[in-house]
PDB file of C-alpha atoms in Angstrom:
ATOM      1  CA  UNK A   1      12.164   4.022 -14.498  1.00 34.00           C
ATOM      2  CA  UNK A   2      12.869   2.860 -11.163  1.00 38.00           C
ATOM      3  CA  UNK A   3      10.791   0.071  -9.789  1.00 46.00           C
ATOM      4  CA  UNK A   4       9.857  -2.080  -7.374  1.00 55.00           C
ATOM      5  CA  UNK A   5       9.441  -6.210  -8.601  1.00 50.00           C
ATOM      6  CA  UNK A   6       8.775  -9.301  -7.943  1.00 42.00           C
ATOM      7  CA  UNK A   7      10.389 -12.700  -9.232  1.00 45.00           C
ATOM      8  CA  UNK A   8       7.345 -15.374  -8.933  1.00 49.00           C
ATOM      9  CA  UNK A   9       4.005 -14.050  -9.500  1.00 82.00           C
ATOM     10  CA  UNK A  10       2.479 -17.201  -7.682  1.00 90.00           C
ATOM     11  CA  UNK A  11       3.825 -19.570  -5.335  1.00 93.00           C
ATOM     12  CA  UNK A  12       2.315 -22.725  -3.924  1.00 95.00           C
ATOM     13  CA  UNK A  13       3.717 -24.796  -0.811  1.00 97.00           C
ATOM     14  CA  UNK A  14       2.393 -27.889   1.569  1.00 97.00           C
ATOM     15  CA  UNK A  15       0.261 -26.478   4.804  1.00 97.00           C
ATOM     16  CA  UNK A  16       3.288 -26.693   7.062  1.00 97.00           C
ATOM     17  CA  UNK A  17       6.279 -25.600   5.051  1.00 97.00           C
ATOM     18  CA  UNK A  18       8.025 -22.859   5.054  1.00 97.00           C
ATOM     19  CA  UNK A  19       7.742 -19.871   2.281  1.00 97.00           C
ATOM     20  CA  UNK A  20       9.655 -17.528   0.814  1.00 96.00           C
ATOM     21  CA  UNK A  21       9.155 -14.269  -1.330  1.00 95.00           C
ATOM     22  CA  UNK A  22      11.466 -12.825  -3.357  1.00 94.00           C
ATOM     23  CA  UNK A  23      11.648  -8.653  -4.614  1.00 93.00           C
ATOM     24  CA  UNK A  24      13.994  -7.347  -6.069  1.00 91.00           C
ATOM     25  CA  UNK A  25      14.252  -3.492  -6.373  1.00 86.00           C
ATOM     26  CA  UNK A  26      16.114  -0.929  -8.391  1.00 77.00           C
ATOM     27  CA  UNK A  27      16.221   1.829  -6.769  1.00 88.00           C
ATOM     28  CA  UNK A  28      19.271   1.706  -5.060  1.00 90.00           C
ATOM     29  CA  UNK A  29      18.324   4.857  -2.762  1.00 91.00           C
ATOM     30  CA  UNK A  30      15.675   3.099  -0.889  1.00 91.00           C
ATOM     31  CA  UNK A  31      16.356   3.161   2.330  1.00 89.00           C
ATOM     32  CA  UNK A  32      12.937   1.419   3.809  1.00 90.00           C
ATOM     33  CA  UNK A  33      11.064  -1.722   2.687  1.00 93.00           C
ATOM     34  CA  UNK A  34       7.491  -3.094   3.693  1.00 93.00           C
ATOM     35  CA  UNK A  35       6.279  -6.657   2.861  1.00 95.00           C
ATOM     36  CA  UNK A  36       2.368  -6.138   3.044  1.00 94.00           C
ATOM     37  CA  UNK A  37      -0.376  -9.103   2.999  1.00 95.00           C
ATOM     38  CA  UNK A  38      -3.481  -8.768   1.011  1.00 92.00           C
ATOM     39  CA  UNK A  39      -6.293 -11.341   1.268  1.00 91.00           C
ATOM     40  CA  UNK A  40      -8.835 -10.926  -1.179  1.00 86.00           C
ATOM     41  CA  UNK A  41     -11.399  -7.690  -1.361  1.00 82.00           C
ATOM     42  CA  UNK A  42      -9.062  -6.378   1.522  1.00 86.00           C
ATOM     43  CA  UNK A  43      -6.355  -4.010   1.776  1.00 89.00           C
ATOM     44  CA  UNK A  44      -2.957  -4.092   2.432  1.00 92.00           C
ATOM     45  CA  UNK A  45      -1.721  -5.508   6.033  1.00 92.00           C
ATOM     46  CA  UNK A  46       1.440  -4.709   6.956  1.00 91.00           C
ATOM     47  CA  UNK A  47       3.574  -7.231   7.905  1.00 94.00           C
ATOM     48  CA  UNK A  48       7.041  -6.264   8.706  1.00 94.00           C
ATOM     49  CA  UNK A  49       9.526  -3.459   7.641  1.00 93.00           C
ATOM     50  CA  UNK A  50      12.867  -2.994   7.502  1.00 94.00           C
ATOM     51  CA  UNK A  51      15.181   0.082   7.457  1.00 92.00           C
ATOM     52  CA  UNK A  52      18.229  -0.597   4.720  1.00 92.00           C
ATOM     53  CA  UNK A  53      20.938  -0.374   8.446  1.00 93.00           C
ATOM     54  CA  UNK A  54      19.800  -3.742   9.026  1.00 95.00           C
ATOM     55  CA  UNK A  55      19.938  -6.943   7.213  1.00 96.00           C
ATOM     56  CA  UNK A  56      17.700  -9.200   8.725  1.00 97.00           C
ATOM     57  CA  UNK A  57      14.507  -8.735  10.889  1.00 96.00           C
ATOM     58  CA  UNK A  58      12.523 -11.212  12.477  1.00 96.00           C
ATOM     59  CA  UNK A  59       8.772 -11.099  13.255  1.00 93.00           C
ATOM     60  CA  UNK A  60       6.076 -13.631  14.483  1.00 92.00           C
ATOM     61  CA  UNK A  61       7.102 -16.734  12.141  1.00 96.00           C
ATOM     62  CA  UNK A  62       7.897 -14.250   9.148  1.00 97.00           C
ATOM     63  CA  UNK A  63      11.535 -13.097   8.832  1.00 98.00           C
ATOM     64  CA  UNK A  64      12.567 -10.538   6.200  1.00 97.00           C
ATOM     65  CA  UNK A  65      15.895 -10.642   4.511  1.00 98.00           C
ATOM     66  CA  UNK A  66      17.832  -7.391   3.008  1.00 97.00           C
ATOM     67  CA  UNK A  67      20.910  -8.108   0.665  1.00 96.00           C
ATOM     68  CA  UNK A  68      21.553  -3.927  -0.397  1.00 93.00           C
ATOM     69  CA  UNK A  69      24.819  -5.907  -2.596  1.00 93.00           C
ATOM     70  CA  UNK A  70      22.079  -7.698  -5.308  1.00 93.00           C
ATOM     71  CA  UNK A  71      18.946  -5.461  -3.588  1.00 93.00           C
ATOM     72  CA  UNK A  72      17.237  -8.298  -3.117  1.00 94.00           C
ATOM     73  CA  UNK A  73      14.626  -8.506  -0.289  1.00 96.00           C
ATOM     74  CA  UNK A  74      12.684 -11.599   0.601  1.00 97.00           C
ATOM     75  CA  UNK A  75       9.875 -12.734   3.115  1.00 97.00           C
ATOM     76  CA  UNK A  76      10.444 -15.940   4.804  1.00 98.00           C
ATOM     77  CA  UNK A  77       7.067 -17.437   6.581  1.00 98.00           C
ATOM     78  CA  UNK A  78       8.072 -20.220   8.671  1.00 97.00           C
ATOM     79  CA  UNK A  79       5.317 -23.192   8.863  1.00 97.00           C
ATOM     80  CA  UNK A  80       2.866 -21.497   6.130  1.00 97.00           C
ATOM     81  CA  UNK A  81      -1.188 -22.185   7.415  1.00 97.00           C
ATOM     82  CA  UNK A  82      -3.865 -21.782   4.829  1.00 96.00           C
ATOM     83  CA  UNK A  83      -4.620 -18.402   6.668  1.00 96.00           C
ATOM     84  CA  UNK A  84      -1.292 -17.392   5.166  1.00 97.00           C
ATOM     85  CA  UNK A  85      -3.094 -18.032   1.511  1.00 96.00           C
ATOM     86  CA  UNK A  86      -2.799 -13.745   0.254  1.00 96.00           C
ATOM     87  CA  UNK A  87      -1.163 -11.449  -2.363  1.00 93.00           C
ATOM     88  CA  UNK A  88       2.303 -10.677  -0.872  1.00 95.00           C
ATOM     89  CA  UNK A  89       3.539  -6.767  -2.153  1.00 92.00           C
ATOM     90  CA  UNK A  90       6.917  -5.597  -1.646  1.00 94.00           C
ATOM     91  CA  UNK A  91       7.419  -1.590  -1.185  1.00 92.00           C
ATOM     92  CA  UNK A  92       9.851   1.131  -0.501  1.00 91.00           C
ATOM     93  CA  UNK A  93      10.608   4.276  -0.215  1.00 86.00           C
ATOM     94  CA  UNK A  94      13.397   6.792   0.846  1.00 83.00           C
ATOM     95  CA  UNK A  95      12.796   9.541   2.973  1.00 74.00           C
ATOM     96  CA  UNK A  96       9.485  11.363   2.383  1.00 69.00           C
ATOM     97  CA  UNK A  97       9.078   9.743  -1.338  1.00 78.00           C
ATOM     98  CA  UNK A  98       5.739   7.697  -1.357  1.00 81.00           C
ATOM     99  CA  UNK A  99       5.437   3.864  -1.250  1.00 85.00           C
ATOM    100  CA  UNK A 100       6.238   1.956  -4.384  1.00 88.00           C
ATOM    101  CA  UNK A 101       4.812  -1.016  -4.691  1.00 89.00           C
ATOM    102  CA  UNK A 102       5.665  -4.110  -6.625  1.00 87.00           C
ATOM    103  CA  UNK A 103       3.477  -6.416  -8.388  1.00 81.00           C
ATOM    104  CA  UNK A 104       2.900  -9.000  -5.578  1.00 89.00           C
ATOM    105  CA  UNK A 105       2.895 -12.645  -5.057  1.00 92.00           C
ATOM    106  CA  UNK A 106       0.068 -14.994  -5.004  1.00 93.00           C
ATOM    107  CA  UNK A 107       1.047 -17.611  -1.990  1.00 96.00           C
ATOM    108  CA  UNK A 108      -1.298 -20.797  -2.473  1.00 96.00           C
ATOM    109  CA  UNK A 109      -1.135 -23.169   0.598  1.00 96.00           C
ATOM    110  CA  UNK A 110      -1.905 -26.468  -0.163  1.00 94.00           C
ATOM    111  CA  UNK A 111      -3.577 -28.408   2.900  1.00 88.00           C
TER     112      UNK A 111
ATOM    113  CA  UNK B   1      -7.009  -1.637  17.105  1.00 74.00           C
ATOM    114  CA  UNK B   2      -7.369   1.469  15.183  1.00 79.00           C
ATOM    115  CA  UNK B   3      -8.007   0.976  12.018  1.00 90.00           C
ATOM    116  CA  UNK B   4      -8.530   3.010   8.530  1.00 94.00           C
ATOM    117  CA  UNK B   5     -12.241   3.416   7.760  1.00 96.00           C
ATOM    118  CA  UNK B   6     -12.984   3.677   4.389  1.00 97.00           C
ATOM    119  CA  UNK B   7     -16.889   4.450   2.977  1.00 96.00           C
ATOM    120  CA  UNK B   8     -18.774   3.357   0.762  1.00 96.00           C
ATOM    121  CA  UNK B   9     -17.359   0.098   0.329  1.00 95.00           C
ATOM    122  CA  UNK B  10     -18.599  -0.422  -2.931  1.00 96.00           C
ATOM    123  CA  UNK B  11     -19.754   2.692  -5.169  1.00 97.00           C
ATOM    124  CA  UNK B  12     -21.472   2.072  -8.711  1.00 98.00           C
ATOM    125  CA  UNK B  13     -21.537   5.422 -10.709  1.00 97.00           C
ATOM    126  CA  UNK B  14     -22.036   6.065 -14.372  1.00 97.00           C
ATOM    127  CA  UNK B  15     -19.190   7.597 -16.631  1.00 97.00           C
ATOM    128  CA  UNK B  16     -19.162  11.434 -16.204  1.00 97.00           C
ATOM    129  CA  UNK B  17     -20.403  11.657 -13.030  1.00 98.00           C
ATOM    130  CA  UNK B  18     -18.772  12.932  -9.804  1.00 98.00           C
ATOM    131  CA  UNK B  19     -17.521  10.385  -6.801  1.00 98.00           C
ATOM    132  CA  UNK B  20     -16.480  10.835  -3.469  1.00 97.00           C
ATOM    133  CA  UNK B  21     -14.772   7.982  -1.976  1.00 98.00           C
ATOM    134  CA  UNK B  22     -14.591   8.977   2.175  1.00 97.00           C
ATOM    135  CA  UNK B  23     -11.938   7.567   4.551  1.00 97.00           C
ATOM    136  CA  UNK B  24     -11.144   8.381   8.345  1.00 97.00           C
ATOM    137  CA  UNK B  25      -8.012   7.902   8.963  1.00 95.00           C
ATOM    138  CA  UNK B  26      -6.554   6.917  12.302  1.00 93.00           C
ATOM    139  CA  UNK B  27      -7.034   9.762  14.623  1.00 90.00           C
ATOM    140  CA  UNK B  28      -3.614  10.416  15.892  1.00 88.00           C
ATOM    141  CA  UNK B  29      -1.659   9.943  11.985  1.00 90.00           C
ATOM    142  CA  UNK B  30      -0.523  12.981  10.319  1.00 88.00           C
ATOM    143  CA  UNK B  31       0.401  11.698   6.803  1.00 90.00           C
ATOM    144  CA  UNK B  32      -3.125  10.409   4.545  1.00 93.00           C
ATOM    145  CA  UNK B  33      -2.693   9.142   1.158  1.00 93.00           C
ATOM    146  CA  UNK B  34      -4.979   7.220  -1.571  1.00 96.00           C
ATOM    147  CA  UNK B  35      -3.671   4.994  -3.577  1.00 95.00           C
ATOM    148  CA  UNK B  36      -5.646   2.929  -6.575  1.00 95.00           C
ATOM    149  CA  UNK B  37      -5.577  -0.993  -7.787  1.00 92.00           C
ATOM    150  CA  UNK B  38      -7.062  -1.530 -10.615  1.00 91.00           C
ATOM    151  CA  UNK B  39      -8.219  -5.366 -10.442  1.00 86.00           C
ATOM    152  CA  UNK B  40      -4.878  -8.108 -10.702  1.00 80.00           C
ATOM    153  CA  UNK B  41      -2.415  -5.401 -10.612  1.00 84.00           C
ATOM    154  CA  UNK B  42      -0.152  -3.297  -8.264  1.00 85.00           C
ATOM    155  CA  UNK B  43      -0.903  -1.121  -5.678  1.00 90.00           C
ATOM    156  CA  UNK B  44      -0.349   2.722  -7.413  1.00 93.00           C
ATOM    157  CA  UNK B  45       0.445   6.287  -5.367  1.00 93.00           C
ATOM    158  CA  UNK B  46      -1.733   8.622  -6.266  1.00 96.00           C
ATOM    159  CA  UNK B  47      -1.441  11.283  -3.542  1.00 95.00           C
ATOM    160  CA  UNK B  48       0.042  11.819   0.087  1.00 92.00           C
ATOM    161  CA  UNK B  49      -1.535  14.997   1.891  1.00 92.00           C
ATOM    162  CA  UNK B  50       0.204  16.291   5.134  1.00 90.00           C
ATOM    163  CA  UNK B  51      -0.544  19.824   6.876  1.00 89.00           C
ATOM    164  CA  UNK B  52      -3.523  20.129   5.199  1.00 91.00           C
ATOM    165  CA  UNK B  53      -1.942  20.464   1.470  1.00 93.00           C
ATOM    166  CA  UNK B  54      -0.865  17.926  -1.393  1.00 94.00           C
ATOM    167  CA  UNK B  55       2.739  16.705  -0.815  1.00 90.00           C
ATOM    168  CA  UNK B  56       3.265  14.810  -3.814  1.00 90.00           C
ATOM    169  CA  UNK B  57       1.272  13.217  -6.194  1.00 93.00           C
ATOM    170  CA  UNK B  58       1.370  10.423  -9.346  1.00 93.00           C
ATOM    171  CA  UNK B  59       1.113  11.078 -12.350  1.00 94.00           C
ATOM    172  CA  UNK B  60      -2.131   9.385 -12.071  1.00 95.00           C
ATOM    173  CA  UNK B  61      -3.536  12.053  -9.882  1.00 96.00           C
ATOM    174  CA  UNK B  62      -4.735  14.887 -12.782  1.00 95.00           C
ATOM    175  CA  UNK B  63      -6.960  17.478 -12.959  1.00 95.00           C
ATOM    176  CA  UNK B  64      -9.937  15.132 -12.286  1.00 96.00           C
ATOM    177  CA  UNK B  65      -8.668  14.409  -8.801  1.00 98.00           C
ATOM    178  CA  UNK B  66      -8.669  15.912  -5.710  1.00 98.00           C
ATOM    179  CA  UNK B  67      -8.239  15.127  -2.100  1.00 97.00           C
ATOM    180  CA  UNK B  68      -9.689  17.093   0.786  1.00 95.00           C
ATOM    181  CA  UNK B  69      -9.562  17.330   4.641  1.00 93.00           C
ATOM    182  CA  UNK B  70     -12.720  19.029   5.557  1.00 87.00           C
ATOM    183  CA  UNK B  71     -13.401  18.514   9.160  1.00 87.00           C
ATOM    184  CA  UNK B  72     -10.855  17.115  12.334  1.00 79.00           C
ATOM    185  CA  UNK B  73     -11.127  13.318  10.828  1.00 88.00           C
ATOM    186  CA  UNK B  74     -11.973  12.915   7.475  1.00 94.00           C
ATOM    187  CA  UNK B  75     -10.023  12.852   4.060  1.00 96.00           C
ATOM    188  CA  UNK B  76     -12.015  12.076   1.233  1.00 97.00           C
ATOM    189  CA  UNK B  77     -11.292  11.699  -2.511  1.00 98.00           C
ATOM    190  CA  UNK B  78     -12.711  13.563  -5.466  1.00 98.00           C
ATOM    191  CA  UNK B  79     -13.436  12.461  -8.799  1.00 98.00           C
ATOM    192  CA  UNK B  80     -14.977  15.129 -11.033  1.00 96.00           C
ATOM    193  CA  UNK B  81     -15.975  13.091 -14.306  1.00 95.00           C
ATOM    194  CA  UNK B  82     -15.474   9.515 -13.711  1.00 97.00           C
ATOM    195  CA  UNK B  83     -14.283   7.411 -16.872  1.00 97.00           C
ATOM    196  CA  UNK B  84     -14.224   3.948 -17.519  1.00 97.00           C
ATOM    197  CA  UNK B  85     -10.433   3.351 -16.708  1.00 96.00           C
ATOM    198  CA  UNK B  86     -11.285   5.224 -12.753  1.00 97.00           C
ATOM    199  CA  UNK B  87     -12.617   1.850 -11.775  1.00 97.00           C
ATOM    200  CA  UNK B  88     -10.369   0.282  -9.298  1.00 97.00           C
ATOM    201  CA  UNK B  89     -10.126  -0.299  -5.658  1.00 95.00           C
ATOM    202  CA  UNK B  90      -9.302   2.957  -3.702  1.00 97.00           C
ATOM    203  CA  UNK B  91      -7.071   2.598  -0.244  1.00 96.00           C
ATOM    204  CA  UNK B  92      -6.845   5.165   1.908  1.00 96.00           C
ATOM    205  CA  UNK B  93      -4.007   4.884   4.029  1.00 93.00           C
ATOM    206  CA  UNK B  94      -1.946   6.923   7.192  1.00 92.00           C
ATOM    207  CA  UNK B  95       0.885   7.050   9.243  1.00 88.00           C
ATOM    208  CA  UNK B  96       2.116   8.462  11.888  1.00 83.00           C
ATOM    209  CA  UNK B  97       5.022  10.244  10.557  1.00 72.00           C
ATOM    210  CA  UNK B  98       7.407  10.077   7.464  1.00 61.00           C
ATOM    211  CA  UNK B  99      10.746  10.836   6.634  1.00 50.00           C
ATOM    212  CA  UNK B 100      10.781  12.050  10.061  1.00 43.00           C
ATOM    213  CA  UNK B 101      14.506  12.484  11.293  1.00 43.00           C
ATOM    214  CA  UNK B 102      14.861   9.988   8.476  1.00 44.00           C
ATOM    215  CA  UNK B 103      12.351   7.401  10.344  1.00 50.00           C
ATOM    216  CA  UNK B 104       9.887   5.788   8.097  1.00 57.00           C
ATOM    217  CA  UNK B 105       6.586   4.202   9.514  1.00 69.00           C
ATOM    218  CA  UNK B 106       4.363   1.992   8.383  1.00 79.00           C
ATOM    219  CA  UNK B 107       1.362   3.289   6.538  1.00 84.00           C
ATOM    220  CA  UNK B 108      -2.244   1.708   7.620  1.00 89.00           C
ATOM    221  CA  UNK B 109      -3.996   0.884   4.470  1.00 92.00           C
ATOM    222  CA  UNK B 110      -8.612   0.733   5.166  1.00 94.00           C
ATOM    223  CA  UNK B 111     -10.213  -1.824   3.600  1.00 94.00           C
ATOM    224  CA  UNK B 112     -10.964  -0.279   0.194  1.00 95.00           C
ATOM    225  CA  UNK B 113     -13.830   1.678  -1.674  1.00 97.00           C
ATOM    226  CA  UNK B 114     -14.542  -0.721  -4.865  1.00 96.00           C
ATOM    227  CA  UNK B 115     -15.194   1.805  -7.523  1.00 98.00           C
ATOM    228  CA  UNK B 116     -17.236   0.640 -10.754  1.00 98.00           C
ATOM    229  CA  UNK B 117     -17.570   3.110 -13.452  1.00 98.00           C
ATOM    230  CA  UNK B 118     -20.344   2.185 -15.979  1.00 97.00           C
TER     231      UNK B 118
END
């Protein structure tokens, strides 16, 4: 079936680096994506979105990518802090379909 | 801030027995869903409720389940005969709209009810 996914299930970088998270999805119908943070015992934070018109979107040091061609989405977190230390989830939808999650990233920063 | 309030946060309950797991969402949202993580895995849909009715649901979501709005504020989730497998974290989450003129919003996820079936 169609799914949402993630490439790394962990990722570790220096206090100071940047960060990125890959997804990749399948359903080629999505037309919204989410990159949530989750720190442990919490629940999802939203991050930033992006509708599938755009192909780049830029937040507060985190900058989300869209390529629709390989639908590939990524998170980019520019000088990671140990506060960014969390479970990164991908998720999209189309329309009024619910949220699909994928299986999330683990994003160690080492100080 | 408003946030997603989700109560208890931790429930213990013994297999068989009935749980409600209680969320408010934010007061202004229109969309209220639960979704489930069971412990190192993904976040799963189990239900989205809008105009006081089920929109969709997971396969997940069976007979055991069911979701209920029964005041102005909150939504809570039933589960008639818990089983071992029920224990997860439950999110309650809302938003604002959806799929609204083909706009998507962000859904607010609460902090989680840890459920432990024994």
């Amino acid at each position: 079936g169609e799914s949402v996914g993630l490439h790394l299930p962990t990722l570790s970088v220096q206090e100071g680096d940047n960060s990125i998270i890959n997804c990749a999805y399948s359903n080629s119908a999505s037309d919204y994506f989410i990159w949530y943070k989750q720190e442990s015992g919490k629940g999802p934070q939203f991050i930033i979105d992006i509708r599938s018109n755009m192909d780049k979107r830029q937040g507060q040091r985190v900058t989300v990518l869209l390529n629709k061609t390989v639908k590939h989405l990524s998170l980019q977190i520019a000088a990671t802090q140990p506060g960014d230390s969390a479970v990164y989830f991908c998720a999209e939808n189309k329309g009024n379909t619910p949220l699909v999650f994928g299986k999330g990233t683990r994003l160690s920063v080492i100080a | 801030e408003p946030e997603v309030t989700q109560t208890p946060s931790h429930q213990v309950t013994q297999m068989g027995q009935e749980v409600i797991l209680r969320c408010v969402p934010i007061s202004n949202h229109l969309y209220f869903y639960w979704y489930r993580q069971i412990l190192g895995q993904k976040v799963e849909f189990l239900v989205s409720f809008y105009n006081n009715e089920i929109s969709e649901k997971s396969e997940i979501f069976d007979d055991q389940f069911s979701v209920e709005r029964p005041d102005g504020s909150n939504f809570t989730l039933k589960i008639r005969s818990t089983k071992l497998e029920d224990s997860a974290m439950y999110f309650c989450a809302s938003s604002l709209n959806r799929g609204l003129r083909g706009m998507n919003t962000e859904a607010f996820f609460g902090q989680g009810t840890r459920l432990t079936v024994v």
